[in-house]
Coordinates of C-alpha atoms in Angstrom, one line a residue:
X231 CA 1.5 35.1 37.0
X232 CA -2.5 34.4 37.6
X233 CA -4.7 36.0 36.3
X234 CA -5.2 38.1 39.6
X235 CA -2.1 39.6 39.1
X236 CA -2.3 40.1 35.7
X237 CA -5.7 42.6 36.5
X238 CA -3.8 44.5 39.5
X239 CA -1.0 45.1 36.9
X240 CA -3.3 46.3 34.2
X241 CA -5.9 47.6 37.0
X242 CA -8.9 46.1 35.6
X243 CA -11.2 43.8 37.4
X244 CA -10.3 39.8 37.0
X245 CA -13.8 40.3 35.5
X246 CA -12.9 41.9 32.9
X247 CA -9.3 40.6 31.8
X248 CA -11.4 37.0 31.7
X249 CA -13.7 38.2 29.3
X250 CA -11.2 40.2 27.2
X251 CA -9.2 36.8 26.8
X252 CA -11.7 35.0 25.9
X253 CA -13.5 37.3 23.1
X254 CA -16.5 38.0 24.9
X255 CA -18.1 40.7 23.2
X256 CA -19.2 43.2 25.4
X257 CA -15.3 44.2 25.9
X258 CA -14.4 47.3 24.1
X259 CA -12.0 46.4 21.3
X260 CA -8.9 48.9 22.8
X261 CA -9.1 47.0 26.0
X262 CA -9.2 44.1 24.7
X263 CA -5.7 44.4 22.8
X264 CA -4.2 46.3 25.8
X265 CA -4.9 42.7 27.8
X266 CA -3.7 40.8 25.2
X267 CA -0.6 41.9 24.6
X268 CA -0.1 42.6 28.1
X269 CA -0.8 38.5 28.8
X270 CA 1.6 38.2 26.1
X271 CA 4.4 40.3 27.0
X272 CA 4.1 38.7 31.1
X273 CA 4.6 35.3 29.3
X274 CA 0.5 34.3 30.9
X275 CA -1.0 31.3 30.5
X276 CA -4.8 30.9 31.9
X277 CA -5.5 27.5 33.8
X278 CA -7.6 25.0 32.3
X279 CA -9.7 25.4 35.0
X280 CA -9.9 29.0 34.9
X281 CA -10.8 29.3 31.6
X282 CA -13.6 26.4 32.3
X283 CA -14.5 29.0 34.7
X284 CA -14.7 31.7 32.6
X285 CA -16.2 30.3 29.5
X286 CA -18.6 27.5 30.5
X287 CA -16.2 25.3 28.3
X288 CA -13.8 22.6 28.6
X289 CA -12.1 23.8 25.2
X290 CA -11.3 20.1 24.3
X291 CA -12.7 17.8 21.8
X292 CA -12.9 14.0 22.1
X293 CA -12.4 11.7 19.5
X294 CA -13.4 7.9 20.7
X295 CA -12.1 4.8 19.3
X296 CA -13.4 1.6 19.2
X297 CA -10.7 -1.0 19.7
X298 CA -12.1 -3.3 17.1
X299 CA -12.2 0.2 14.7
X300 CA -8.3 0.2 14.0
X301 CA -8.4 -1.7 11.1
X302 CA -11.1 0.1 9.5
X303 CA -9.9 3.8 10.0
X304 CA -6.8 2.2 8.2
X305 CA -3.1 3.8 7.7
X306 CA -4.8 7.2 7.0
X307 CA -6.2 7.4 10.5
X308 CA -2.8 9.8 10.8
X309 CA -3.1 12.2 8.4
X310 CA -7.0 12.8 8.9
X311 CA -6.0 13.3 13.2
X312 CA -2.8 15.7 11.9
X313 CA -6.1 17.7 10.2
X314 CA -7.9 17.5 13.6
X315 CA -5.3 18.4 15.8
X316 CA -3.8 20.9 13.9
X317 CA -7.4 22.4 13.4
X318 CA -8.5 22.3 17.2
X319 CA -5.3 23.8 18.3
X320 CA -5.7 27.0 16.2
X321 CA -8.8 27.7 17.4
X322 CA -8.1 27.5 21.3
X323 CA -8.9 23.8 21.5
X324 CA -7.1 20.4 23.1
X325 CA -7.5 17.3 21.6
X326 CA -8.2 14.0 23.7
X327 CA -7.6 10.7 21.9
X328 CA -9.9 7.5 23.7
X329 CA -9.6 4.2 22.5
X330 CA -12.0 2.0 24.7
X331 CA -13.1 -1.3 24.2
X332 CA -16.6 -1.8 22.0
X333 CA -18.8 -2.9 24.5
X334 CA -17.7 0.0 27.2
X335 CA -18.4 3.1 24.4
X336 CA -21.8 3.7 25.0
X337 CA -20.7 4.0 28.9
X338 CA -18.0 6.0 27.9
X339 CA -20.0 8.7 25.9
X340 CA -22.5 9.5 28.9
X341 CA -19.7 9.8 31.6
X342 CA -18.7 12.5 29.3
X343 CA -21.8 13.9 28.7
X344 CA -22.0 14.5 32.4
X345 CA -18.7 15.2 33.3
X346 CA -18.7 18.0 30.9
X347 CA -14.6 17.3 30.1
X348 CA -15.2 17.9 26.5
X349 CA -17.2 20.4 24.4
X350 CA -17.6 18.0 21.4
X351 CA -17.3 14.7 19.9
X352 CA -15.7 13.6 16.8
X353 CA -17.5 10.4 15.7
X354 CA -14.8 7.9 13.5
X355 CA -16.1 4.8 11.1
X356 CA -19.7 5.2 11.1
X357 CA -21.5 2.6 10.4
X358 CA -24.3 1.4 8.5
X359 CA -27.5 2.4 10.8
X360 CA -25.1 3.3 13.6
X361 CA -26.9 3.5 16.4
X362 CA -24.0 6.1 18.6
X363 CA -25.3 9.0 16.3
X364 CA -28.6 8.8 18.1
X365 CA -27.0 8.6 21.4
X366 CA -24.8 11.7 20.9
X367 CA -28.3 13.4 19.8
X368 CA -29.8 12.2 23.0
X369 CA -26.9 13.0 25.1
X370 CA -27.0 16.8 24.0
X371 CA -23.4 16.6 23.2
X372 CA -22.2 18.4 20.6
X373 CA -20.5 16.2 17.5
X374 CA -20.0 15.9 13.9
X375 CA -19.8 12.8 12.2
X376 CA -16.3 11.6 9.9
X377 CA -18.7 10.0 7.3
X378 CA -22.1 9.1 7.7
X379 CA -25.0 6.9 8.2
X380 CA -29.0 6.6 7.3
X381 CA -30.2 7.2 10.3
X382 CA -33.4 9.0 11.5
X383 CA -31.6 12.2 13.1
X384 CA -30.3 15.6 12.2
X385 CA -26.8 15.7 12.4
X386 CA -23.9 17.3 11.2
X387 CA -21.3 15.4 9.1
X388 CA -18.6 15.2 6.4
X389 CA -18.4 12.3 3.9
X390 CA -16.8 11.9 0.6
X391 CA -19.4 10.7 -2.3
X392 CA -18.0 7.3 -1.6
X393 CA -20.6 5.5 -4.6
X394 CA -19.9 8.4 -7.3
X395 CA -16.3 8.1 -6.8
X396 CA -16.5 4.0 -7.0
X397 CA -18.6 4.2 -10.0
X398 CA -16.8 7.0 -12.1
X399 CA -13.4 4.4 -11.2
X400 CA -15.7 1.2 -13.0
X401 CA -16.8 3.9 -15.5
X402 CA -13.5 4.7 -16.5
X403 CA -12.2 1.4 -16.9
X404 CA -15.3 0.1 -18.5
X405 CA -14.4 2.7 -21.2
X406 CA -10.9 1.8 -21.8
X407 CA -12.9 -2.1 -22.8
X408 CA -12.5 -4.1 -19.6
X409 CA -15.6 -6.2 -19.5
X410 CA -15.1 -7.9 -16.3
X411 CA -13.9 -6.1 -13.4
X412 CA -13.3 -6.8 -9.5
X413 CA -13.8 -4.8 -6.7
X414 CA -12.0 -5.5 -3.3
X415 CA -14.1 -3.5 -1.3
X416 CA -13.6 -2.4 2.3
X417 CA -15.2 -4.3 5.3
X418 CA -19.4 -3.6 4.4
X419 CA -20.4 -3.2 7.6
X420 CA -18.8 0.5 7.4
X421 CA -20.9 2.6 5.6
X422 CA -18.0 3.9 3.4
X423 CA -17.7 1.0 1.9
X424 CA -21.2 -0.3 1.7
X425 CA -21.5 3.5 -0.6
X426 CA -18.3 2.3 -2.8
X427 CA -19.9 -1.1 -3.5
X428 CA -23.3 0.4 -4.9
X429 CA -21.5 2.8 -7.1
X430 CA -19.3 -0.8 -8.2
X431 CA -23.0 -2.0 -8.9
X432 CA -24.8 1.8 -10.7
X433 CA -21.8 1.6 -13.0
X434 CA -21.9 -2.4 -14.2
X435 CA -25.5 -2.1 -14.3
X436 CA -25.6 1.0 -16.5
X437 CA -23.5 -1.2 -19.1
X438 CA -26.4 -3.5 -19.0
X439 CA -23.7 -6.1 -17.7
X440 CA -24.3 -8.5 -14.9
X441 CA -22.9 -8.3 -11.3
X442 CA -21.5 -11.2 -10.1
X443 CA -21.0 -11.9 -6.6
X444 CA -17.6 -13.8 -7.0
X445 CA -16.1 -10.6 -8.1
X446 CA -16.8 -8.9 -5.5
X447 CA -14.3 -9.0 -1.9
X448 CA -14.9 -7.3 1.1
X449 CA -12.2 -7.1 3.9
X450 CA -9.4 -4.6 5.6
X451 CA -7.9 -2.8 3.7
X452 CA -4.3 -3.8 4.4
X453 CA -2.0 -5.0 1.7
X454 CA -1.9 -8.4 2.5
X455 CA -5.8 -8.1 2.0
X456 CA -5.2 -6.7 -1.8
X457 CA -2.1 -9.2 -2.3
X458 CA -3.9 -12.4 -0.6
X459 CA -7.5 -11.6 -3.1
X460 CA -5.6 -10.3 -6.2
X461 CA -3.6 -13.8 -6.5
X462 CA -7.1 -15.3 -5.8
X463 CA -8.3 -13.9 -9.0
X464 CA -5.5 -14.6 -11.2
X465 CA -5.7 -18.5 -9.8
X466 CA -9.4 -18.6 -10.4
X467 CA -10.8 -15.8 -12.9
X468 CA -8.9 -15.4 -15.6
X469 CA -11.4 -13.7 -17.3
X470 CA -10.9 -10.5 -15.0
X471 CA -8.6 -8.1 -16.3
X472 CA -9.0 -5.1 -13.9
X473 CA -9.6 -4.1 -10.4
X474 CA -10.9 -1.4 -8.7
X475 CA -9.3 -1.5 -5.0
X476 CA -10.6 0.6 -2.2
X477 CA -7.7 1.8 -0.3
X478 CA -4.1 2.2 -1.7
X479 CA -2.4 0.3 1.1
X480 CA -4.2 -2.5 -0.9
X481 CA -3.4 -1.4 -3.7
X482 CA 0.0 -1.6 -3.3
X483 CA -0.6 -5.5 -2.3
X484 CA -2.4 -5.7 -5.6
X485 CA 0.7 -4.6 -7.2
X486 CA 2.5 -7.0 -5.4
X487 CA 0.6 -9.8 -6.7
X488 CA 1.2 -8.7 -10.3
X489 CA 4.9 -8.4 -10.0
X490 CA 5.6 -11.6 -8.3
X491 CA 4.1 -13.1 -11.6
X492 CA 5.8 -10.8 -14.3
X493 CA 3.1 -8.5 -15.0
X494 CA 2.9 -5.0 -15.4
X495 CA -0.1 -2.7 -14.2
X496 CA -1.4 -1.1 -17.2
X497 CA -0.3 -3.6 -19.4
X498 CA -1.5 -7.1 -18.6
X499 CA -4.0 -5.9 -16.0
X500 CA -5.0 -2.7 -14.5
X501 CA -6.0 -1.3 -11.2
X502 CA -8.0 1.5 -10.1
X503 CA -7.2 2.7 -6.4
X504 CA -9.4 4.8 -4.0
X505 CA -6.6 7.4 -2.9
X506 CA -6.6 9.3 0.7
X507 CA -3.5 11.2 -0.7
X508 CA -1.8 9.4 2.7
X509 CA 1.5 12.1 3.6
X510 CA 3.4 9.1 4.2
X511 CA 2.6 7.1 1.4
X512 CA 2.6 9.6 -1.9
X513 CA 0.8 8.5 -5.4
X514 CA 2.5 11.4 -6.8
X515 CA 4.5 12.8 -10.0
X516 CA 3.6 13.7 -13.5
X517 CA 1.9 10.5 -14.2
X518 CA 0.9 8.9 -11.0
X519 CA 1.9 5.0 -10.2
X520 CA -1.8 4.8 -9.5
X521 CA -4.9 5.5 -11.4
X522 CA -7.1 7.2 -8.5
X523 CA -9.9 8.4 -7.0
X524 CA -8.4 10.5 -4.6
X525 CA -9.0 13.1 -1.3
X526 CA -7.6 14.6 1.2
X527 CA -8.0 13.0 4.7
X528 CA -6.2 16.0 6.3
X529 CA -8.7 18.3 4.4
X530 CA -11.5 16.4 6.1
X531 CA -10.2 16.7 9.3
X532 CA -9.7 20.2 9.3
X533 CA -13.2 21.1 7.7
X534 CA -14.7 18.7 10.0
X535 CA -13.5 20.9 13.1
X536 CA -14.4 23.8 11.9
X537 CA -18.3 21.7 11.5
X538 CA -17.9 20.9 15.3
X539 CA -16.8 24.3 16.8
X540 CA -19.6 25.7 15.3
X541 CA -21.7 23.7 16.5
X542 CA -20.3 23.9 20.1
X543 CA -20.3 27.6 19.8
X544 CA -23.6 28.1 17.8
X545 CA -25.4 24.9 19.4
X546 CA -29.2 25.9 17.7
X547 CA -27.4 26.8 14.9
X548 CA -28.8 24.0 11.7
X549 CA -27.0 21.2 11.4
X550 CA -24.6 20.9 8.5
X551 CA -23.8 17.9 5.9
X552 CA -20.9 18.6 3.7
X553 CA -20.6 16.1 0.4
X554 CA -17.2 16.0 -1.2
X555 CA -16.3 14.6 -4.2
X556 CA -13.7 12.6 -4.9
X557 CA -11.0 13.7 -8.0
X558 CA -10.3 11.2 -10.8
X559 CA -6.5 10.9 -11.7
X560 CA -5.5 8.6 -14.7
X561 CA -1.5 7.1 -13.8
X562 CA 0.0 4.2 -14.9
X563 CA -2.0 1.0 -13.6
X564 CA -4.6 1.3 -16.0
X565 CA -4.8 0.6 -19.9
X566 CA -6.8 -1.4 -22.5
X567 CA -7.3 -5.2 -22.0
X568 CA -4.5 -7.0 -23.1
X569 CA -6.6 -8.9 -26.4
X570 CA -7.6 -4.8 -27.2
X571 CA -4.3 -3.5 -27.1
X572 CA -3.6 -3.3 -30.5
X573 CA -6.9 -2.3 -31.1
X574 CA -6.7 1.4 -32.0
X575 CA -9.5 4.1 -31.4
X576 CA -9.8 3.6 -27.5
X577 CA -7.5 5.5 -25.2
X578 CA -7.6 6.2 -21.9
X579 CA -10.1 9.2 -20.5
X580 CA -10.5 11.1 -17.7
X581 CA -13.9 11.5 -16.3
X582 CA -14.3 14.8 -15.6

């Protein structure tokens, strides 16, 4: 059935059974349910080009991926596009997935700019002054950012507080009497991880303590990347006794490392993970296997769609920056220093 037929069986204009369907207003509330259920009961389904027609809108939203970004969006790339997806669909919207090589993006944005396939953007792994946030401002096309980046333009965005949750992780095991602590940080080009190493920095320098540069790794965050630099530091600084690890895939490569040498986490060293509570990989139960930092990426992604639909639907509406923080849970891989332990007096704390 088209929507033709669907107005000669209700005897309304096409006119109007359009705008019923799609909420417009001006259609008086007892018509408007009369069409629906009608559409519903007839089993009819508008065209996408119909409702194009009808609207002014593609009712899809684009989400672009560098090729080179993989690594950095990481294992929770999954859960935060479940979020998305999930999100999009319930309010009327498709989702399109793009992954296009790096030097081809900016091309990529402004054939759909004026194409008009998509109603908004999604941008992934901003990073430090990244210069595609003031293209999509130039472009006109609607988009919210999955992070952020200091750059001169209003914008709407969602970011976790990346350096608060990095320092309160140093804070905490600064308290339990760890005086020298790592950080295997993500790749510092990405402005996530740029964040998470000044809040590394706020809390070392707060203890009057001096940063050193050889404690401090950057790379992606896979757990060959947490194995490979946690057997580093046992080889070569023994004086470290913690870690604060940016990702739990690492994390789990950290753990690794300790094992293969007969350590336990918590007891002869202790780790700290940043946590994106991943669906697939759970650092769960009454006391967690992981001390963490922790947030949802699904969360994100749905609250970042419902950022980017109003912005499509309410386009002079003012932009929108949404700061999360990130929630301390105390596990198992953490405890005093190993010469403190019998020390009494200090116990483990949580933050808030």
């Amino acid at each position: 059935m088209n929507l033709k037929e669907l107005a000669e069986h209700l005897q309304l204009s096409p006119t109007t059974v359009s705008r019923a369907l799609n909420g417009y207003p001006e259609v008086r509330e007892e018509t408007r349910r009369r069409v629906c259920a009608a559409a519903a009961a007839l089993h009819y389904q508008p065209s996408h080009n119909a409702r194009q027609l009808a609207t002014g809108r593609s009712s899809t939203i684009a989400h672009v991926i560098q090729r080179s970004q993989h690594a950095a969006l990481g294992a929770g790339f999954a859960d935060s596009f479940e979020g998305f997806s999930d999100a999009s669909s319930q309010q009327g919207f498709d989702t399109q997935l793009s992954v296009v090589d790096d030097d081809q993006e900016e091309v990529f944005y402004r054939e759909l700019a004026a194409s008009r396939r998509v109603d908004g953007v999604v941008l992934h792994a901003p990073t430090v002054n990244d210069e595609r946030i003031k293209l999509l401002d130039e472009l006109g096309l609607p988009f919210v950012v999955h992070g952020r980046s200091d750059v001169h333009v209003e914008y709407s965005w969602l970011d976790v507080n990346n350096r608060r949750a990095i320092c309160r992780a140093t804070d905490f095991l600064l308290d339990l009497g760890h005086q020298h602590i790592a950080l295997l940080n993500g790749p510092e080009h990405m402005n996530f991880a740029a964040r998470r190493r000044l809040g590394y920095i706020d809390a070392i320098k707060a203890r009057g303590q001096g940063v050193e540069d050889r404690t401090m790794f950057s790379g992606s965050l896979t757990e060959a990347y947490g194995y490979n630099t946690t057997e580093k530091l046992l080889n070569n600084s023994p004086q470290v006794s913690a870690i604060v690890v940016c990702g739990i895939v690492p994390a789990f490569g950290a753990l690794r490392a300790l094992q293969t040498r007969g350590m336990t986490a918590g007891k002869d060293y202790s780790i700290v993970a940043f946590d994106d509570q991943l669906s697939h990989l759970q650092n769960s139960g009454d006391i967690p296997l992981f001390t963490s930092v922790r947030s949802s990426l699904r969360q994100a992604g749905t609250r970042i769609i419902e950022l980017l639909i109003e912005r499509i639907t309410n386009p002079n509406s003012a932009h929108k920056g949404v700061l999360w923080e990130a929630e301390l849970l105390v596990g198992q891989s953490t405890g005093r220093p190993p010469k403190a332990a019998s020390t009494n007096g200090i116990q483990a704390r949580d933050n808030d």
